[in-house]
CSV table of C-alpha atoms and ligand atoms in Angstrom, one decimal:
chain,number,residue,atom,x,y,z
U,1,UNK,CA,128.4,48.9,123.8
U,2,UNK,CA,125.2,47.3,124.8
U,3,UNK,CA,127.4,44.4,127.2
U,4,UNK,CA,129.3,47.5,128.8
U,5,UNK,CA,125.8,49.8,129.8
U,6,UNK,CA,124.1,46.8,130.5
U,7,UNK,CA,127.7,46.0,133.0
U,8,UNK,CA,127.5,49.6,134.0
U,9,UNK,CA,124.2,49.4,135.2
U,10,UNK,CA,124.7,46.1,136.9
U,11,UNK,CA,127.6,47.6,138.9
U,12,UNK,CA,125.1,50.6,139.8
U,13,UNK,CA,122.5,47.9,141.4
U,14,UNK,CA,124.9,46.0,143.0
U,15,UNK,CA,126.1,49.0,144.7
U,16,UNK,CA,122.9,50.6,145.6
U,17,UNK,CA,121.7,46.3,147.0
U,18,UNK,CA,124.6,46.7,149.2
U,19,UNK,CA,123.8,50.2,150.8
U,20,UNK,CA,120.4,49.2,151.4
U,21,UNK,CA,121.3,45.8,153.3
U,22,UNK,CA,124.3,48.1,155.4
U,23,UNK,CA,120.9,50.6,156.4
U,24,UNK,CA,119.0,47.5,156.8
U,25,UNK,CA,121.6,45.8,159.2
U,26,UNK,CA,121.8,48.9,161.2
U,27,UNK,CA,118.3,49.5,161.5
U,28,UNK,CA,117.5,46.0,163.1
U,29,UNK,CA,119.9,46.1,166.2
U,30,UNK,CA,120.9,49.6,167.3
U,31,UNK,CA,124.3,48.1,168.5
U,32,UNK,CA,125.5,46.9,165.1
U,33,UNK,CA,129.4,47.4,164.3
U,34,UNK,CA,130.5,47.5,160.9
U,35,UNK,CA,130.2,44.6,159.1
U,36,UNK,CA,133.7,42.7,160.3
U,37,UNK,CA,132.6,39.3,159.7
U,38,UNK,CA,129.7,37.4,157.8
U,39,UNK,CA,128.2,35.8,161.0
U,40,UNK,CA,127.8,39.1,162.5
U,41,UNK,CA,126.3,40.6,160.2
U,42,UNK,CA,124.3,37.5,160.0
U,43,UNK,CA,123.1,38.0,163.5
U,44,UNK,CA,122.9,41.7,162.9
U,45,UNK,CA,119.8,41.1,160.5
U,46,UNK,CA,118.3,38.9,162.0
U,47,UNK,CA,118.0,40.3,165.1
U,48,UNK,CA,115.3,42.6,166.2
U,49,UNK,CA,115.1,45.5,168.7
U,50,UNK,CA,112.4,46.2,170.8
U,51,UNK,CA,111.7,48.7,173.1
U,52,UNK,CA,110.1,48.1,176.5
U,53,UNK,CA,108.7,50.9,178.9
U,54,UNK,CA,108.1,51.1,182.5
U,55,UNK,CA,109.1,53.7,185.0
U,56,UNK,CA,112.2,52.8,187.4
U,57,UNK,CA,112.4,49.9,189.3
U,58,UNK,CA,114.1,50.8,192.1
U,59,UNK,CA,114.3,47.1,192.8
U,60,UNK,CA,116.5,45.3,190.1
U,61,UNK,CA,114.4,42.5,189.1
U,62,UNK,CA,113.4,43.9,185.7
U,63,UNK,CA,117.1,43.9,184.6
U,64,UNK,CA,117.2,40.3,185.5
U,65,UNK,CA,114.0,39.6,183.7
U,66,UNK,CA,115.3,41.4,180.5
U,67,UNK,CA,118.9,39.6,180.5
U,68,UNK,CA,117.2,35.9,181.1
U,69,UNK,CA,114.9,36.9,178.4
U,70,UNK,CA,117.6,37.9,175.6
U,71,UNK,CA,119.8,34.9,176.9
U,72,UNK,CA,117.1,32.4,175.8
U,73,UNK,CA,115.7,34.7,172.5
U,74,UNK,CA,119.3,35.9,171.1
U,75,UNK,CA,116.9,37.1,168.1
U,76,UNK,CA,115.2,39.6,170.4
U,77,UNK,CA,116.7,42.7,171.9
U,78,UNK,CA,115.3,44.3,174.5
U,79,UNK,CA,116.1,48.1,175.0
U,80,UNK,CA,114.8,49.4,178.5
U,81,UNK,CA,112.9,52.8,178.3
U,82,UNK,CA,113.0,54.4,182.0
U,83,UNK,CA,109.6,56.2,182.5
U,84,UNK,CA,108.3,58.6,185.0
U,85,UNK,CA,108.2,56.7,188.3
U,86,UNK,CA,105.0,58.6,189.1
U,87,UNK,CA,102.0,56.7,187.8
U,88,UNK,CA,100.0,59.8,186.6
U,89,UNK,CA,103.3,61.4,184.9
U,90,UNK,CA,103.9,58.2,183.0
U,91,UNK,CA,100.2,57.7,181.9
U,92,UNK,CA,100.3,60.7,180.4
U,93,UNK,CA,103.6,60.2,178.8
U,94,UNK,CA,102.1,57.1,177.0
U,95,UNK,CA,99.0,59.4,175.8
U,96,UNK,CA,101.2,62.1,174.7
U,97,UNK,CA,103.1,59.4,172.7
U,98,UNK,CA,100.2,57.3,171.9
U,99,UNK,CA,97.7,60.0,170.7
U,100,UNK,CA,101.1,60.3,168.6
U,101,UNK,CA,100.5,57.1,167.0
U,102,UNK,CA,104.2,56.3,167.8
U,103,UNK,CA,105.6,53.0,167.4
U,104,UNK,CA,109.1,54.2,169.8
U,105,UNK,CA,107.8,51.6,172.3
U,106,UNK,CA,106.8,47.7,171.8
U,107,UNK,CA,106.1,46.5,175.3
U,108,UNK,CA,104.6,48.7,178.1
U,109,UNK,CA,103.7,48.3,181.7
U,110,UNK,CA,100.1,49.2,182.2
U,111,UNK,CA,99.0,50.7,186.0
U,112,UNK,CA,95.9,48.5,186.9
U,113,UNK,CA,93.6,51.7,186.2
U,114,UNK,CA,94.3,52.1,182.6
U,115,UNK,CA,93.2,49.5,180.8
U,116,UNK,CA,89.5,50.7,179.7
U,117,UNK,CA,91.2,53.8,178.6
U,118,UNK,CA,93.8,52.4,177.1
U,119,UNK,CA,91.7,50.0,175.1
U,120,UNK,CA,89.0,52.5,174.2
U,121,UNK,CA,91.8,55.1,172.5
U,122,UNK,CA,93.4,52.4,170.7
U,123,UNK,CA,96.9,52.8,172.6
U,124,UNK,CA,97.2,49.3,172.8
U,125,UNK,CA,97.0,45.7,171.1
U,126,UNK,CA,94.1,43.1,171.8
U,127,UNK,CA,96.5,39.7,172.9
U,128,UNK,CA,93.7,37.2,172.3
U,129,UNK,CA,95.2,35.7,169.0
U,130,UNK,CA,98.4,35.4,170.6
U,131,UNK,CA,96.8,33.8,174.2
U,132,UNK,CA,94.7,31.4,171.7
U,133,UNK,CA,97.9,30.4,169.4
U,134,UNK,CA,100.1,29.8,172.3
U,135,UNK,CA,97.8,27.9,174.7
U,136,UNK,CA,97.6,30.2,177.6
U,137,UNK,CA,95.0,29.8,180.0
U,138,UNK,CA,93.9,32.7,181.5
U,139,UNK,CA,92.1,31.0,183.9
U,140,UNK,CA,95.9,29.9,186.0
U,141,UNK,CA,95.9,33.9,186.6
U,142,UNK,CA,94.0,35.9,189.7
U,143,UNK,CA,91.2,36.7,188.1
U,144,UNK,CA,91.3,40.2,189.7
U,145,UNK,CA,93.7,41.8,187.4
U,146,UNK,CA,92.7,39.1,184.6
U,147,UNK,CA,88.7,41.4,184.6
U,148,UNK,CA,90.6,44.3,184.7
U,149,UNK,CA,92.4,44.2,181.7
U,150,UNK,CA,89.2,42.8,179.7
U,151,UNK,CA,87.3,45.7,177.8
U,152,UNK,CA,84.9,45.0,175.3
U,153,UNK,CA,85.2,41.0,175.7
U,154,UNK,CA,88.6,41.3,174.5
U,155,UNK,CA,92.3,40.7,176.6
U,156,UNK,CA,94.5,43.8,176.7
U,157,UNK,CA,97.0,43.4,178.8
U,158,UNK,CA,98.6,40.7,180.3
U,159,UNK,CA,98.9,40.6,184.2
U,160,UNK,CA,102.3,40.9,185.8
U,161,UNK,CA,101.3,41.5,189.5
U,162,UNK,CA,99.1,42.5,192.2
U,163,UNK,CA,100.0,45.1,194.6
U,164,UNK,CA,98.3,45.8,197.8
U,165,UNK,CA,98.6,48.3,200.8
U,166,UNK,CA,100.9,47.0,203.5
U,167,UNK,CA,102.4,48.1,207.1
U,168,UNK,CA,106.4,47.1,206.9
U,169,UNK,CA,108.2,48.0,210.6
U,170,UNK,CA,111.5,47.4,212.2
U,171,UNK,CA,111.0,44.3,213.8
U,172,UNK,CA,114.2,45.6,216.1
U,173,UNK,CA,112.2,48.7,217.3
U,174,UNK,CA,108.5,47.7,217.7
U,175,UNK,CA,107.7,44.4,219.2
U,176,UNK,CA,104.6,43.8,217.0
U,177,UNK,CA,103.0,45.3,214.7
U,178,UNK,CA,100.0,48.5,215.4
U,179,UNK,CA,96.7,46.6,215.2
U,180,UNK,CA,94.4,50.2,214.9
U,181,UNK,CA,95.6,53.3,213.6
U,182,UNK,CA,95.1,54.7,216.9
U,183,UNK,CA,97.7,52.3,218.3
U,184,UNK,CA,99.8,53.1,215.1
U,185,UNK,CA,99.7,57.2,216.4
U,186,UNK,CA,100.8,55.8,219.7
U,187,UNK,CA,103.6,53.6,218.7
U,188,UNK,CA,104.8,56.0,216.0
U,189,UNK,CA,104.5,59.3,218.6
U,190,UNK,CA,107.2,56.9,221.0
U,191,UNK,CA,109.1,55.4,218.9
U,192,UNK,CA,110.0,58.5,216.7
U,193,UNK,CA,113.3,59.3,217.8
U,194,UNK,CA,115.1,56.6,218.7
U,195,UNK,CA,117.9,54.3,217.6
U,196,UNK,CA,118.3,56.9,214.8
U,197,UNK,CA,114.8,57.4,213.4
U,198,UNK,CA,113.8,60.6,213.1
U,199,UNK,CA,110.1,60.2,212.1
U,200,UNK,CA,107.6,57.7,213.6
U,201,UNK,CA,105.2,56.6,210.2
U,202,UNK,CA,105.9,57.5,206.5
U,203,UNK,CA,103.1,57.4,204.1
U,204,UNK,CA,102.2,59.0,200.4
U,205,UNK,CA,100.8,62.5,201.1
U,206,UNK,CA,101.7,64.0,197.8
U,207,UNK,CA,98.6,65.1,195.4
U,208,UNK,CA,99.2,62.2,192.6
U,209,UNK,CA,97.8,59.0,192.1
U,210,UNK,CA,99.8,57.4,195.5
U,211,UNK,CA,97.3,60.1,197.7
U,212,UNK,CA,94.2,58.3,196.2
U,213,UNK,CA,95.2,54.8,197.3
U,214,UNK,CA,96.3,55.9,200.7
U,215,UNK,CA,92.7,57.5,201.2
U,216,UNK,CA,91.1,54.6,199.7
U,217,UNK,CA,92.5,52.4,202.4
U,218,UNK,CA,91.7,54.9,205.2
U,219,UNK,CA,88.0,55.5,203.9
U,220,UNK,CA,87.3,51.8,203.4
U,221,UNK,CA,88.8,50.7,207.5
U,222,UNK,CA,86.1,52.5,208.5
U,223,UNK,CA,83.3,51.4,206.6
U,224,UNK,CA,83.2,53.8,203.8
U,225,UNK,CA,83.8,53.8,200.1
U,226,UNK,CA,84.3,56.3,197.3
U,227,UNK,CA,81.7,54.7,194.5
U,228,UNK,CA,79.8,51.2,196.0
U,229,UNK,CA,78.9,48.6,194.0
U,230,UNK,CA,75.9,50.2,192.3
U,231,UNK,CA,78.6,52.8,190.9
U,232,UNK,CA,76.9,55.6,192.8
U,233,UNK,CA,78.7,58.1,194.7
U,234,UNK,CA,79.3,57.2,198.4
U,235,UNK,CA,82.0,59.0,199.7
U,236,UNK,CA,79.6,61.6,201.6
U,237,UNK,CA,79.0,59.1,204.3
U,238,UNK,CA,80.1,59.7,208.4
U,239,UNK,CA,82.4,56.3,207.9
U,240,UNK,CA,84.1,58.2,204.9
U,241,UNK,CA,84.0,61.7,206.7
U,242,UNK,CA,85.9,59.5,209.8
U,243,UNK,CA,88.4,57.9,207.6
U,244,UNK,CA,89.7,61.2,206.3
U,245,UNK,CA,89.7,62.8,209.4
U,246,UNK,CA,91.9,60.2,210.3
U,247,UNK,CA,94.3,60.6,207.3
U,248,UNK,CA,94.1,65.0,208.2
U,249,UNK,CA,95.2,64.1,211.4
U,250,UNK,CA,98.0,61.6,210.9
U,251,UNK,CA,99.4,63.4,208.0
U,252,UNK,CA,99.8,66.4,210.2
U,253,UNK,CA,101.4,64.6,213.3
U,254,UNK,CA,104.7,65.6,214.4
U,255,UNK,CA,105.5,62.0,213.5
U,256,UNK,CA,105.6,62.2,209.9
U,257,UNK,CA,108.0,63.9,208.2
U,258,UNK,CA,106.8,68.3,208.0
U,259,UNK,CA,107.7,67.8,204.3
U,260,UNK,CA,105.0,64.2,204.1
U,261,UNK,CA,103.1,66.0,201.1
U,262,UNK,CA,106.0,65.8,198.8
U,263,UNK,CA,106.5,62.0,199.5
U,264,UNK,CA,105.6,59.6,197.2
U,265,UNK,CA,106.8,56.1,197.2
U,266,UNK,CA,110.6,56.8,196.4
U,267,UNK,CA,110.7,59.3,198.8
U,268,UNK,CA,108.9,57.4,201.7
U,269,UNK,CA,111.2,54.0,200.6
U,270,UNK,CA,114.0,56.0,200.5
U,271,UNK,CA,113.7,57.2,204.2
U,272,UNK,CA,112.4,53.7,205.6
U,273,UNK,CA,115.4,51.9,204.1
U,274,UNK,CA,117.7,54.8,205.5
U,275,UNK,CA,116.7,53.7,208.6
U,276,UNK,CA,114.4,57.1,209.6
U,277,UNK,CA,111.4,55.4,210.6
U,278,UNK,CA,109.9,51.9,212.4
U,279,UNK,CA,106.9,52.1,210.0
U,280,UNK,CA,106.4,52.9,206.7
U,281,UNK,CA,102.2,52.6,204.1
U,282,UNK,CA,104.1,50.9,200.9
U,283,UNK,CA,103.6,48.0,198.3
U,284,UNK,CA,105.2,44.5,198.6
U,285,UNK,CA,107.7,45.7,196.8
U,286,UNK,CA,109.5,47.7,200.1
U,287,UNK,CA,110.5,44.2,201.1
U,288,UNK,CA,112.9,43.3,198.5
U,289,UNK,CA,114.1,46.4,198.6
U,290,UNK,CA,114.6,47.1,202.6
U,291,UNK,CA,116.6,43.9,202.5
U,292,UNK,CA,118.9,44.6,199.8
U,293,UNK,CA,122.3,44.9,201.2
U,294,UNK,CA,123.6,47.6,199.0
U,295,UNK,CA,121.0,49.8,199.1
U,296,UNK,CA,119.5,49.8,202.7
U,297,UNK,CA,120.1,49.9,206.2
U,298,UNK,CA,117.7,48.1,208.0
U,299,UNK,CA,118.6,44.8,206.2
U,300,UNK,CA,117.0,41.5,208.4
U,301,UNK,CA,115.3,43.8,210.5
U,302,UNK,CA,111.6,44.2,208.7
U,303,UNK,CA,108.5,42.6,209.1
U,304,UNK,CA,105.1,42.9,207.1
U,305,UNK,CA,101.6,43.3,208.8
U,306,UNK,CA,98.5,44.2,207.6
U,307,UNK,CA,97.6,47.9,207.2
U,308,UNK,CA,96.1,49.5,211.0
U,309,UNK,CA,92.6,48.9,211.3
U,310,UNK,CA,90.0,51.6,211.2
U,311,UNK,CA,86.5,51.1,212.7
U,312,UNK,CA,85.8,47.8,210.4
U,313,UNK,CA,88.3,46.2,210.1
U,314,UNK,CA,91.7,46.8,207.8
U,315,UNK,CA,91.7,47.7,204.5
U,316,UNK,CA,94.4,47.4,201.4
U,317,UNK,CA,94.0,49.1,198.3
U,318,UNK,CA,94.3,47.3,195.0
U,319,UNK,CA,97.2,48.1,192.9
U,320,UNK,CA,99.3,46.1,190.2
U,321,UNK,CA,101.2,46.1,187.0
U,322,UNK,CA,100.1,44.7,183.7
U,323,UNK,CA,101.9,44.1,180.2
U,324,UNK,CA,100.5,45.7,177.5
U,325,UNK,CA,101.9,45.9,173.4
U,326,UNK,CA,101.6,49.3,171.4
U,327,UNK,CA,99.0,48.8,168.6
U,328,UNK,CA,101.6,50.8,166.7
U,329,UNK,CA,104.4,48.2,167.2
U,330,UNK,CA,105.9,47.5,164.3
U,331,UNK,CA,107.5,44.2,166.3
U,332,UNK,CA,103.8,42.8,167.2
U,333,UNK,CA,105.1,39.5,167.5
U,334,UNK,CA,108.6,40.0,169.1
U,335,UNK,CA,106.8,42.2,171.6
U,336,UNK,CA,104.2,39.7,172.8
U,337,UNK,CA,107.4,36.8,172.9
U,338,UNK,CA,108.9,39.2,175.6
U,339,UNK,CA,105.6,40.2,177.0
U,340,UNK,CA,104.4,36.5,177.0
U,341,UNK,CA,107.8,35.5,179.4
U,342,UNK,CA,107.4,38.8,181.7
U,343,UNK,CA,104.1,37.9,182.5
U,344,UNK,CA,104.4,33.9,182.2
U,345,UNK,CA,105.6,31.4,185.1
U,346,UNK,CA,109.5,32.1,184.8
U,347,UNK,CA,109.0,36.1,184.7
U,348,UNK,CA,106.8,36.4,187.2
U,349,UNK,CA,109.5,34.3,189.5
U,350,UNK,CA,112.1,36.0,188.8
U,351,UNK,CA,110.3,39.4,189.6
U,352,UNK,CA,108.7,37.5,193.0
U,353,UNK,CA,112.1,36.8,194.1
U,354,UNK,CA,114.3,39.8,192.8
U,355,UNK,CA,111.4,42.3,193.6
U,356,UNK,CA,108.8,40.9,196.2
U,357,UNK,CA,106.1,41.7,193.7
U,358,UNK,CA,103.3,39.4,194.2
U,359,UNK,CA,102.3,36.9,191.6
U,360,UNK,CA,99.1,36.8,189.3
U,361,UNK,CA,99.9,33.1,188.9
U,362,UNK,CA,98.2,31.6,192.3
U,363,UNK,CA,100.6,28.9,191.7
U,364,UNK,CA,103.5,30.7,192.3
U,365,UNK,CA,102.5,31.3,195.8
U,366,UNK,CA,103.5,27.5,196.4
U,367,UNK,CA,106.5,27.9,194.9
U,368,UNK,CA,109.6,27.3,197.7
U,369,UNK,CA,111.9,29.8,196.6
U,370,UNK,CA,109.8,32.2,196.3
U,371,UNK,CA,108.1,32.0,199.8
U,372,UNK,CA,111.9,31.9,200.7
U,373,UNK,CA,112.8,35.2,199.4
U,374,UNK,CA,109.4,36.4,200.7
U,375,UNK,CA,108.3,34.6,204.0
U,376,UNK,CA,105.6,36.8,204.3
U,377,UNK,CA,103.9,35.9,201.3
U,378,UNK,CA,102.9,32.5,202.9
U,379,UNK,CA,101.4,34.5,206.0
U,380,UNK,CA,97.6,34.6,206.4
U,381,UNK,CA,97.5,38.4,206.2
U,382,UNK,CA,99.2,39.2,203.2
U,383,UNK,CA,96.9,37.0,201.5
U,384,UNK,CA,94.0,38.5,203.3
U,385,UNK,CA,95.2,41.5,202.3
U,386,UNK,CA,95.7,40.2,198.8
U,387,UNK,CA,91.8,38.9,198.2
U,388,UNK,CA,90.3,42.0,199.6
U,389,UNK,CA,91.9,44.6,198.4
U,390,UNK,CA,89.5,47.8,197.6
U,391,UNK,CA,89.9,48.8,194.0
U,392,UNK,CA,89.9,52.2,193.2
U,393,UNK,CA,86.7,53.6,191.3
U,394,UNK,CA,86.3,52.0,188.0
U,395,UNK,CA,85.7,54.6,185.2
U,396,UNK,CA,86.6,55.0,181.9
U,397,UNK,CA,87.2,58.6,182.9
U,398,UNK,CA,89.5,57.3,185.5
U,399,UNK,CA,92.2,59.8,185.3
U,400,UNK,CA,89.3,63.0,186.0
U,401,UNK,CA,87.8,61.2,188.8
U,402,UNK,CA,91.3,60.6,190.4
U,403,UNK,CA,92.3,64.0,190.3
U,404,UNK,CA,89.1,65.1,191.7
U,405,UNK,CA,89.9,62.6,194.7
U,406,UNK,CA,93.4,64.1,194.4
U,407,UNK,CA,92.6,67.9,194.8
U,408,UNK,CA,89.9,67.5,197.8
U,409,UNK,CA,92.1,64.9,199.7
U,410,UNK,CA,94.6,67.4,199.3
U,411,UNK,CA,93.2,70.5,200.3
U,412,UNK,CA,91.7,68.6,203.4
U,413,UNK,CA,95.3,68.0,204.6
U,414,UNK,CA,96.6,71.2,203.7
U,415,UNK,CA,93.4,72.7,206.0
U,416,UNK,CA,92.3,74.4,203.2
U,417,UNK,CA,88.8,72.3,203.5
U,418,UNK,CA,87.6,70.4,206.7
U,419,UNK,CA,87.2,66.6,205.5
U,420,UNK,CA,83.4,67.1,206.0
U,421,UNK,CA,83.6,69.8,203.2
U,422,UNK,CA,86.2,68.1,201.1
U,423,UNK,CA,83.6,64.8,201.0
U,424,UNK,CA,80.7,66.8,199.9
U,425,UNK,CA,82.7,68.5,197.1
U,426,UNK,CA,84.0,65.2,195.8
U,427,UNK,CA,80.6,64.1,196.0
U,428,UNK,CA,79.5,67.0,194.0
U,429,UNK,CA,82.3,66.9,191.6
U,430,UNK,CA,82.6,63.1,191.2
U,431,UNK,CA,78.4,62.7,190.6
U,432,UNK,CA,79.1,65.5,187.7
U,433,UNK,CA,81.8,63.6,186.0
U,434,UNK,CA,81.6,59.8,186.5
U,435,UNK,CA,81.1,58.2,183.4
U,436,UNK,CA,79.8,54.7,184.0
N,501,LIG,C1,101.6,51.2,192.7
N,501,LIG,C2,100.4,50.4,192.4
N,501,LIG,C3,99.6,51.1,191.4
N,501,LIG,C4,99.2,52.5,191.9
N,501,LIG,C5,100.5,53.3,192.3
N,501,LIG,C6,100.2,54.6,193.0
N,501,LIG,O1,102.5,51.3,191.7
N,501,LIG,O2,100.7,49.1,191.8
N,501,LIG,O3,98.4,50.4,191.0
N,501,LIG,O4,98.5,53.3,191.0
N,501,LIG,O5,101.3,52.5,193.1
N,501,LIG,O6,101.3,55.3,193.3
């Protein structure tokens, strides 16, 4: 009696073992099949999923990235997670999910302006243990976007690459390249029109984080700045007031599309890559994607400059993409492995080639193939361009001093406010919240 309970309740264990390790195959990999043979299910457990977040890449390079990352770690999968494309929108998707405490995401790309915040809520993992134990040196990266994702003497994000304000124009329409914006106005007013285009210079006019990097680069070509480098409040200066009355006026030319304050970047890539328009405000990334033959038009037929020059000269604005992990991960280590090659030598290629996203590896900008795929990267200007971009405020209220810029920049297009009166009201606004 006592062999056959004792039997009984072996049977019972045995059964209940194998349920488990069925839950626990399917839990690991999200595409696991029944069990049809030992090595599969083998690989099954053994293999972990991660999640990794960014909004879309209208480019393609991330799916290369991901694939060449799984080919070389069959342990790891890597689920993609489309987020909003808009920065704002996707920042407050990862609060909404973060505040959460969620661990639905491992690996997430951090907009250049988010790391203070990022690290002060908690949202995200410090990477120093993993830099330390796996011998990187920080100091191979630009040391821009390296400061920027240090809080508190600690490393939060990993930097993928620097963005900065360009001109892109069809080298088949315009013979070179606008040096001031009042040449741009002139060029854009002729030009509009022909060989097809129907607008003369696209741009991002929509209220969202695009408008604030577009004024930033206006304000700064002539000679004024939002915060200077006291962190006071400078934008109510005559060179500020004259870079936004340059922005009123060309986002209200019969040039730029009637519609210009719903464009962001989609929109405005969209159009320039249709063929609608000789020049186009946009990040490197408008090259890879205005040469792609199956998405654009105007393949072959686009050149890079620097942005028109105000009063003082021309001016980029700083922008980029970091890597950050989810300090609610429950795949901390799997994460920082695919985090570790996005943002190492051989990701950062493969998203300079397949996305003309600029490298925060200096030494990638000796790299031939690269400089192949983007011949401007080697010019003078970009790289001008490059070391002195204008960064946007630094705050670890950044999001309420962007919106302020946002609203006033907005209503000074719109009419609703002269720029004279939309500068002293950021002034106003910005001096009550800027947290330094
Ligand atoms: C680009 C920049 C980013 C910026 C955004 C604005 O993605 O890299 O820094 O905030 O554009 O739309």
């Amino acid at each position: 009696m006592r062999f056959l309970k004792n039997s009984k309740l072996l049977i019972i264990v045995m059964a209940f073992i194998l349920v488990l390790s069925a839950c626990g195959s399917n839990s690991t990999s999200s595409n696991s099949n029944s069990n049809s043979n030992d090595e599969e299910a083998k690989t099954d457990e053994e293999q972990v999923t991660i999640v990794y977040a960014r909004g879309k890449d209208a480019t393609g390079a991330t799916d290369v990235m991901v694939e060449e990352f799984m080919k070389q770690n069959p342990n790891i999968k890597v689920e993609f997670r489309e987020m909003p494309t808009d920065t704002g929108a996707q920042h407050d998707a990862y609060v909404t999910m973060l505040n959460a405490e969620s661990s639905e995401i491992d690996v997430f790309d951090i907009d250049v302006i988010w790391p203070a915040e990022f690290a002060q809520a908690g949202y995200v993992l410090p990477l120093d243990r993993f830099i330390q134990k796996d011998g990187i040196n920080m100091e191979d990266y630009n040391q821009g976007p390296v400061s920027a994702a240090t809080f508190n003497g600690k490393q939060w994000a990993m930097p993928k690459f620097i963005d900065a304000g360009m001109l892109f124009y069809r080298s088949d329409l315009a013979s070179e390249a606008p040096k001031t914006w009042d040449d741009l106005m002139a060029q854009a007013s002729e030009l509009k029109g022909q060989d097809g285009t129907q607008f003369g210079y696209l741009m991002q006019a929509k209220q969202y984080e695009g408008l604030v990097t577009n004024a930033v680069e206006f304000v700064a070509s002539y000679g004024g700045e939002f915060i200077d480098e006291n962190g006071e409040v400078a934008i109510n200066s005559p060179e500020a007031i004259k870079g936004l009355s340059k922005m009123v006026e060309i986002a209200n030319a019969d040039f730029v599309p009637d519609n210009i304050t719903t464009f962001t970047e989609p929109e405005s890539h969209t159009a320039f890559i249709e063929g609608q328009a000789p020049f186009i405000r946009n990040w490197p990334y408008q090259y890879s994607l205005a040469n792609d033959e199956e998405q654009s038009k105007i393949v072959g037929n686009v050149e890079v400059a620097p942005l028109p020059e105000g009063d003082a000269g021309s001016a980029a604005a700083l922008g980029g993409w970091m890597a950050a992990i989810n300090n609610y991960s429950e795949h901390p280590q799997e994460a920082w492995e695919f985090l570790k090659f996005m943002t190492g030598p051989e990701g950062q290629k493969i998203d300079a080639i397949e996305g003309s996203h600029a490298p925060t590896l200096p030494a990638l900008f000796e790299d031939e193939e690269i400089i192949e795929a983007n011949p401007f990267f080697g010019e003078e200007g970009f790289q001008n361009a490059l070391e002195g971009a204008v960064s946007r405020p630094v705050a670890p209220n950044y999001p309420e001093i962007s919106e302020i810029i946002q609203i006033n920049v907005s209503k000074a297009i719109s009419g609703e406010l002269t720029p004279e009166e939309a500068a002293a009201a950021m002034e106003k606004e910005m001096k009550e919240k800027l947290v330094k």
